[in-house]
PDB file of C-alpha atoms and ligand atoms in Angstrom:
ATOM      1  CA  UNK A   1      53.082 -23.028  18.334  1.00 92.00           C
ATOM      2  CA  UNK A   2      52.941 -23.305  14.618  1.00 97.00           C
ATOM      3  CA  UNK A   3      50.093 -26.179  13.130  1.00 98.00           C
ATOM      4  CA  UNK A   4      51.789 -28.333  10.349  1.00 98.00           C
ATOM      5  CA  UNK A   5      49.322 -30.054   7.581  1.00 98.00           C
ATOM      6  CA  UNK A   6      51.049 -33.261   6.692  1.00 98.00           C
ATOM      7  CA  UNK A   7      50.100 -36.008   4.095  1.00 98.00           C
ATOM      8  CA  UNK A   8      49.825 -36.761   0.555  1.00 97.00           C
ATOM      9  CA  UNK A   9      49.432 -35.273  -2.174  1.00 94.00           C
ATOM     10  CA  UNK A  10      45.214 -34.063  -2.831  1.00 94.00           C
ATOM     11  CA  UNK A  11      45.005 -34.794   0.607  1.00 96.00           C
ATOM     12  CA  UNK A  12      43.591 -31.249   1.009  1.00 95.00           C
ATOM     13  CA  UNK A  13      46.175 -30.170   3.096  1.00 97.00           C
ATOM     14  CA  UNK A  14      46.134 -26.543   1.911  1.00 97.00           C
ATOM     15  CA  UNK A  15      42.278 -26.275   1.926  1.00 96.00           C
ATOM     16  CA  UNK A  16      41.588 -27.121   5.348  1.00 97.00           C
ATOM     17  CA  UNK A  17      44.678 -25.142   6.344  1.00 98.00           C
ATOM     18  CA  UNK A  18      43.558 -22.050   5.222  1.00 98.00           C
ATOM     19  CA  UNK A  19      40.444 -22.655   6.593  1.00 98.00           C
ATOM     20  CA  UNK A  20      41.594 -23.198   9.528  1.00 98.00           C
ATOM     21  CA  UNK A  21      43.808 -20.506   9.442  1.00 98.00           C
ATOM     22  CA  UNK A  22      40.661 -18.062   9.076  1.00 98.00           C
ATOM     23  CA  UNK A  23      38.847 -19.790  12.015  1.00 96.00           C
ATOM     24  CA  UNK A  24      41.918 -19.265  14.246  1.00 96.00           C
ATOM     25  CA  UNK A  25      42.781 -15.560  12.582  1.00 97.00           C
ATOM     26  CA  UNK A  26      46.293 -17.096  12.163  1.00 97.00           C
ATOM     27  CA  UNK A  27      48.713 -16.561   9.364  1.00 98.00           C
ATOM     28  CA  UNK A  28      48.746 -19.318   6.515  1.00 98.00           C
ATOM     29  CA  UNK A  29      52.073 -20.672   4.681  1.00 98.00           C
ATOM     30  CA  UNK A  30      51.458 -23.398   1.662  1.00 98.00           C
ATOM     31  CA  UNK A  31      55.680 -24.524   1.516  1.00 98.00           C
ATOM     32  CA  UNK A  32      55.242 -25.493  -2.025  1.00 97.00           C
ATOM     33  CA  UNK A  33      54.059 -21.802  -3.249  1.00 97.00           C
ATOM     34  CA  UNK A  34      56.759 -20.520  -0.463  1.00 98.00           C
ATOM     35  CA  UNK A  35      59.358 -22.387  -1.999  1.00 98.00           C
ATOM     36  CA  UNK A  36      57.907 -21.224  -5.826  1.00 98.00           C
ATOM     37  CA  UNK A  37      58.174 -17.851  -4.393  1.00 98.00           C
ATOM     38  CA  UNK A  38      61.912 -17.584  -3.249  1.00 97.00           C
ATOM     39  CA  UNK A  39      62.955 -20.304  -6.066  1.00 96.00           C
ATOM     40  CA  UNK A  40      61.312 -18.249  -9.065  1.00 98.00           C
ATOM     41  CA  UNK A  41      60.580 -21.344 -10.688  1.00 97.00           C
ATOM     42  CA  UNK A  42      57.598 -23.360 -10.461  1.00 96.00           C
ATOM     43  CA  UNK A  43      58.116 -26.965  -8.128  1.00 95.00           C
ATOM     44  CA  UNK A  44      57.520 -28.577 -11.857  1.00 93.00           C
ATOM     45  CA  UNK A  45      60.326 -26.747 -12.962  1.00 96.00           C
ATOM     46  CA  UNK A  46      62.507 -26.824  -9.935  1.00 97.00           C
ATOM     47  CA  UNK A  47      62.278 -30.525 -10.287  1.00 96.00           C
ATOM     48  CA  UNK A  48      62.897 -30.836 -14.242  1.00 94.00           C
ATOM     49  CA  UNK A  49      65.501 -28.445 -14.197  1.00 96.00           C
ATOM     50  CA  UNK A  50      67.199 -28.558 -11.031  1.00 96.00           C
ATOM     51  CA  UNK A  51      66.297 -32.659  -9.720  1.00 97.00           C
ATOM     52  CA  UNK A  52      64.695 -34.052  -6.879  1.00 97.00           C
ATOM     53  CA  UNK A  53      67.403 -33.626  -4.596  1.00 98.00           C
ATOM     54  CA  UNK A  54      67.760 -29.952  -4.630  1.00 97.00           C
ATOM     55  CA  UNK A  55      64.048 -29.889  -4.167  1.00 98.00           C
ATOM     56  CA  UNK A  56      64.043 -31.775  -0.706  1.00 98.00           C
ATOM     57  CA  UNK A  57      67.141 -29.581   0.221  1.00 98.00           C
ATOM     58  CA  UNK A  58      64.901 -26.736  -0.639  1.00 98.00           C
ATOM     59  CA  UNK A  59      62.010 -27.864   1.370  1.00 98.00           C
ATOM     60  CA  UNK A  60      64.478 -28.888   4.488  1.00 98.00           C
ATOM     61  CA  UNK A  61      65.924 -25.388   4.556  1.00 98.00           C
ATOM     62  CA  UNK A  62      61.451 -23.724   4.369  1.00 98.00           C
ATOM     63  CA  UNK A  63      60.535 -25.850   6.874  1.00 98.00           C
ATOM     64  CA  UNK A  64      63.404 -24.969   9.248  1.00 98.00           C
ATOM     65  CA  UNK A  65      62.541 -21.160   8.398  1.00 97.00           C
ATOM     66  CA  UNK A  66      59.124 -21.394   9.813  1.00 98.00           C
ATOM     67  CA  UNK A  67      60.522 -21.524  13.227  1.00 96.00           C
ATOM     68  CA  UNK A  68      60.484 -18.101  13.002  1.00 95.00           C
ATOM     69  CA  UNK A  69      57.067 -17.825  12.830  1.00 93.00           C
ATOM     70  CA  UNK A  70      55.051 -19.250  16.106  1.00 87.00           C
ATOM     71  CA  UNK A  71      51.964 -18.343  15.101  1.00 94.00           C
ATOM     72  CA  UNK A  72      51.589 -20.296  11.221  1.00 98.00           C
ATOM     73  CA  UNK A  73      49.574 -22.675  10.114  1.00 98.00           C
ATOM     74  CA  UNK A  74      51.409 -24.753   7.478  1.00 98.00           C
ATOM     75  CA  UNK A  75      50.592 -26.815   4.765  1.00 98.00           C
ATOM     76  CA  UNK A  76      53.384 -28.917   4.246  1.00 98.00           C
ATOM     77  CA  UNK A  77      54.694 -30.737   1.055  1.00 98.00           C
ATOM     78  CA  UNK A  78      53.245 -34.518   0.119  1.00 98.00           C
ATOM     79  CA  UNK A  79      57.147 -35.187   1.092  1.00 98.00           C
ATOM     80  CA  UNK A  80      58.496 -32.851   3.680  1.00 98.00           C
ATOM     81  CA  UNK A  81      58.128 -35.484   6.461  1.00 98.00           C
ATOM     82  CA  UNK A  82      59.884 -37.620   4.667  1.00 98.00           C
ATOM     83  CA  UNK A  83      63.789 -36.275   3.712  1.00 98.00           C
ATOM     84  CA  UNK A  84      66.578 -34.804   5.953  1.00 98.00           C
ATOM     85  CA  UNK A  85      64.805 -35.763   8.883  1.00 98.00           C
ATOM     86  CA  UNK A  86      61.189 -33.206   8.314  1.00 98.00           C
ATOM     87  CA  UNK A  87      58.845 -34.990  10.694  1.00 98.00           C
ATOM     88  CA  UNK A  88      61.077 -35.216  13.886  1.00 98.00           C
ATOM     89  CA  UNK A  89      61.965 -31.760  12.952  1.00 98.00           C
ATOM     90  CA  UNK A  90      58.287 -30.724  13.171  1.00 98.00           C
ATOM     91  CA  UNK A  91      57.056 -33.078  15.660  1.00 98.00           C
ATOM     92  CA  UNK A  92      59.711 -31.398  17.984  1.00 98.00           C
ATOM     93  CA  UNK A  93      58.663 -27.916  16.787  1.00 97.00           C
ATOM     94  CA  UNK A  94      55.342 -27.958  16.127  1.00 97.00           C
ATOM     95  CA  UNK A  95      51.845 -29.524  16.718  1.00 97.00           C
ATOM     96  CA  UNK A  96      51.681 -32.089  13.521  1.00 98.00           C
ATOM     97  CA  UNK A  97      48.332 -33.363  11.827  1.00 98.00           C
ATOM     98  CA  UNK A  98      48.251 -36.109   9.486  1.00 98.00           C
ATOM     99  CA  UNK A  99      45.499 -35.766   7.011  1.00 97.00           C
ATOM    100  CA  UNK A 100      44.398 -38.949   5.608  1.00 97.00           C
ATOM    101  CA  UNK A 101      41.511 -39.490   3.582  1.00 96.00           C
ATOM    102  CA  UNK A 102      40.285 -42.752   1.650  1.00 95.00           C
ATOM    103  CA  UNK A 103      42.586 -43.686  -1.452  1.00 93.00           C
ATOM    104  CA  UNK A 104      39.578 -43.229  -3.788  1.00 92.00           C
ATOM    105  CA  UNK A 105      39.226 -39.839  -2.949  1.00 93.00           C
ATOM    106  CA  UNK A 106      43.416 -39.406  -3.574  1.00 93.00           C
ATOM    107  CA  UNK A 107      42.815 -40.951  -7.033  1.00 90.00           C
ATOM    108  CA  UNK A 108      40.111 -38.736  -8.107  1.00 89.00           C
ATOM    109  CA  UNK A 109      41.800 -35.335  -6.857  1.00 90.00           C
ATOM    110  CA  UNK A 110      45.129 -36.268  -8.503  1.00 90.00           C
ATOM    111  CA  UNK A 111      43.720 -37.762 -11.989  1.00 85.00           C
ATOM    112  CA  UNK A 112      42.464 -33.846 -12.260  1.00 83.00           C
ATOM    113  CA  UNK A 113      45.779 -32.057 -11.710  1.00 78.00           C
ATOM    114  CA  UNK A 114      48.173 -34.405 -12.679  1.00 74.00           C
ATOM    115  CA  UNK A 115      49.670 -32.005 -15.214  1.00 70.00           C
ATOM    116  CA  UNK A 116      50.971 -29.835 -12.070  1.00 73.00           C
ATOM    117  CA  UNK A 117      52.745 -32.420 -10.404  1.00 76.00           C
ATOM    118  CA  UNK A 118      55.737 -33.740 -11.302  1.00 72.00           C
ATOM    119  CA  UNK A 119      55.873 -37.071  -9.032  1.00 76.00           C
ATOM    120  CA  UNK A 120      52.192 -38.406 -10.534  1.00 74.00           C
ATOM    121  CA  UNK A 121      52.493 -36.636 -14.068  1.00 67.00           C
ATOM    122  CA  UNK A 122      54.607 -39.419 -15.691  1.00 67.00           C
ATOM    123  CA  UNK A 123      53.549 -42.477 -13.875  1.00 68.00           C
ATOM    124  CA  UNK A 124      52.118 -44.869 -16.534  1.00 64.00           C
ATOM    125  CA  UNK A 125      50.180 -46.770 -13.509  1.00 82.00           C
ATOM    126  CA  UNK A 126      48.381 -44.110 -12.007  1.00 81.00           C
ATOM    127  CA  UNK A 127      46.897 -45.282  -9.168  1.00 86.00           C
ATOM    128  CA  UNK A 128      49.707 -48.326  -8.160  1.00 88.00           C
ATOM    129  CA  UNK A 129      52.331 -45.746  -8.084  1.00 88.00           C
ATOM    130  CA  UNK A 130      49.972 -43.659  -5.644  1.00 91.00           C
ATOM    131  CA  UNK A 131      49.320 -46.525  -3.221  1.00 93.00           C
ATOM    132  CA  UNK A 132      52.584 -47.662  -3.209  1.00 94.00           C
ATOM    133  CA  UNK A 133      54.295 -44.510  -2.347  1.00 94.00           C
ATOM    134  CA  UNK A 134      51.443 -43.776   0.048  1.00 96.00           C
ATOM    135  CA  UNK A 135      51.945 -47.288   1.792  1.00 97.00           C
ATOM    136  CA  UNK A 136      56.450 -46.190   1.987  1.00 97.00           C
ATOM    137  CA  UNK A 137      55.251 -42.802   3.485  1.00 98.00           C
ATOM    138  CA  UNK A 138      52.570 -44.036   5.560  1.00 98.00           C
ATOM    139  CA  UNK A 139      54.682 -45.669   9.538  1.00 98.00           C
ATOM    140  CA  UNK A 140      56.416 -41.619   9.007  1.00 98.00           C
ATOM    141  CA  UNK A 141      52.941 -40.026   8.735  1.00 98.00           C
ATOM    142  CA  UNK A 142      51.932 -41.904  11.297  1.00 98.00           C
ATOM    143  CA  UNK A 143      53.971 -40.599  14.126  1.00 98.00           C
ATOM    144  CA  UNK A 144      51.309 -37.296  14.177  1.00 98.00           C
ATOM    145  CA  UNK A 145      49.824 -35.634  17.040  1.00 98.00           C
ATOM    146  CA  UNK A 146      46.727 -35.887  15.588  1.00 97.00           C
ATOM    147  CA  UNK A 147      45.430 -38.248  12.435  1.00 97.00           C
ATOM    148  CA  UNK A 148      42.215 -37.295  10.582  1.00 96.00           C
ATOM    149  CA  UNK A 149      41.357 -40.277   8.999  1.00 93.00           C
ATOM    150  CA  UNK A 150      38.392 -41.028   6.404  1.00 83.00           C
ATOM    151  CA  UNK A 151      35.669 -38.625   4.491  1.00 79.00           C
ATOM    152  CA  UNK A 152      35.092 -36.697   7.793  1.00 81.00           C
ATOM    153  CA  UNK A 153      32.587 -33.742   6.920  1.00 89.00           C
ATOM    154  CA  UNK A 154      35.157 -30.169   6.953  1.00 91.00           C
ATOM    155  CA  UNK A 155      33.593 -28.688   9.570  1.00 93.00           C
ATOM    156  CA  UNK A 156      33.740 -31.897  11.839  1.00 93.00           C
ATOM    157  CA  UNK A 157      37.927 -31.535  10.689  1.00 94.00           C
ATOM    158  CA  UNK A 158      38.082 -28.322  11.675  1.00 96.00           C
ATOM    159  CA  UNK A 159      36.653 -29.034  15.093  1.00 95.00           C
ATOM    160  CA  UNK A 160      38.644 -31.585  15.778  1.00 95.00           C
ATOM    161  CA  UNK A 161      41.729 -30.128  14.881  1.00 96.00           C
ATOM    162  CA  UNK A 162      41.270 -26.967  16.982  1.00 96.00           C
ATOM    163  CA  UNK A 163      40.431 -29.135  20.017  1.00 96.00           C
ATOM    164  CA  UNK A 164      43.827 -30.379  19.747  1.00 96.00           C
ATOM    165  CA  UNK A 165      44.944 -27.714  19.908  1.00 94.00           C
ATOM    166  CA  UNK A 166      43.493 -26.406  22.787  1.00 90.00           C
ATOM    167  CA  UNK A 167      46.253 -27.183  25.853  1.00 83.00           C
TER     168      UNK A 167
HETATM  169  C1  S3P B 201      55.427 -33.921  -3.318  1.00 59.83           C
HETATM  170  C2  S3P B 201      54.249 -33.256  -3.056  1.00 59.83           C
HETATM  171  C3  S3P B 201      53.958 -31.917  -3.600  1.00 59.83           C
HETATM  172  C4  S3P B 201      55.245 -31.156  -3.935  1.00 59.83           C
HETATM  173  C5  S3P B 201      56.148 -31.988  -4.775  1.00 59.83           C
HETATM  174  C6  S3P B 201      56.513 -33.328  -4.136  1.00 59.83           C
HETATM  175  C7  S3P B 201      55.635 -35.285  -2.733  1.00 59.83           C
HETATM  176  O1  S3P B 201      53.216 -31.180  -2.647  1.00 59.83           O
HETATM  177  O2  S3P B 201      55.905 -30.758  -2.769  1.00 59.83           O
HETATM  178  O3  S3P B 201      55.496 -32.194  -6.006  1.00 59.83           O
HETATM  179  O4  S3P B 201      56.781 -35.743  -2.655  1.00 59.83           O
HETATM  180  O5  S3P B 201      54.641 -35.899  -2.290  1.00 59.83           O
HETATM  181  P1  S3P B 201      51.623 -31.367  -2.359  1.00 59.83           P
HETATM  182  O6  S3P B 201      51.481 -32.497  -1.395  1.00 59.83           O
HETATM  183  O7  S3P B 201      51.221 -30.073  -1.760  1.00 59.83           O
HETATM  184  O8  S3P B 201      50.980 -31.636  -3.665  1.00 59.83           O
END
């Protein structure tokens, strides 16, 4: 069954999954280039030019399209979990892992890219608006499979999430 990479933003989510992608010789999807892909706009631009809401409507309709994969490993969108019903949808379809790793480690991955993404980019408090939309998110990330939490070494990740995996 397809492997979906959920959590915030800087989380790593794409890293690990196309690490662990290699490691399993399975096929990768990242939903935010996916979505670039098909849109022909950047998610930057998708959001400035087209709002929020036809964003998430975007994202619903990806995530729904993976079913026709059964084989993908998917990094998933800081937010996909979170609109038009995403993490029932995967936790029905899919083996889910919540990535979480320590604020501090959020802050300083995001204060380097901020320029790419369009929910941090404006956000006068930095690292309040981070926590606090991390703490709204956090009872749907929750409802996992499987929850990586901390600074775990990569390859002690990676172990852990295959073993899950394993029936
Ligand atoms: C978002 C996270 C981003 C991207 C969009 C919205 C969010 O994905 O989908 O900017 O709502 O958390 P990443 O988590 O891959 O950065």
């Amino acid at each position: 069954m397809n492997v979906y990479l959920i959590g915030f933003m800087g989380a790593g989510k794409s890293y690990l999954g196309k690490k662990l992608a290699q490691e399993l010789g399975r096929p990768f999807a990242d939903m935010d280039t996916w979505i670039e892909k098909t849109a022909g706009q950047t998610i930057k631009e998708i959001f400035e030019q087209q709002g929020e809401d036809t964003f998430r409507k975007l994202e619903a309709d990806h995530l729904r399209k993976s079913k026709k994969h059964k084989q993908l490993i998917v990094a998933t969108g800081g937010g996909t979990p979170c609109f038009h019903g995403g993490m029932d949808w995967m936790l029905q379809n899919g083996h889910v892992v919540f990535i979480d790793p320590p604020l501090d480690t959020l802050f300083s991955r995001l204060e380097k890219e901020r320029g790419h993404r369009p929910l941090v980019s404006g956000e006068l408090d930095f690292r309040r608006s981070i926590a606090e939309r991390l703490a709204e998110r956090r009872s749907i990330y929750e409802k996992a499979h499987l929850i990586m939490r901390g600074d775990n070494d990569e390859q002690e990740v990676l172990r852990l999430i295959k073993k899950s995996l394993q029936p």
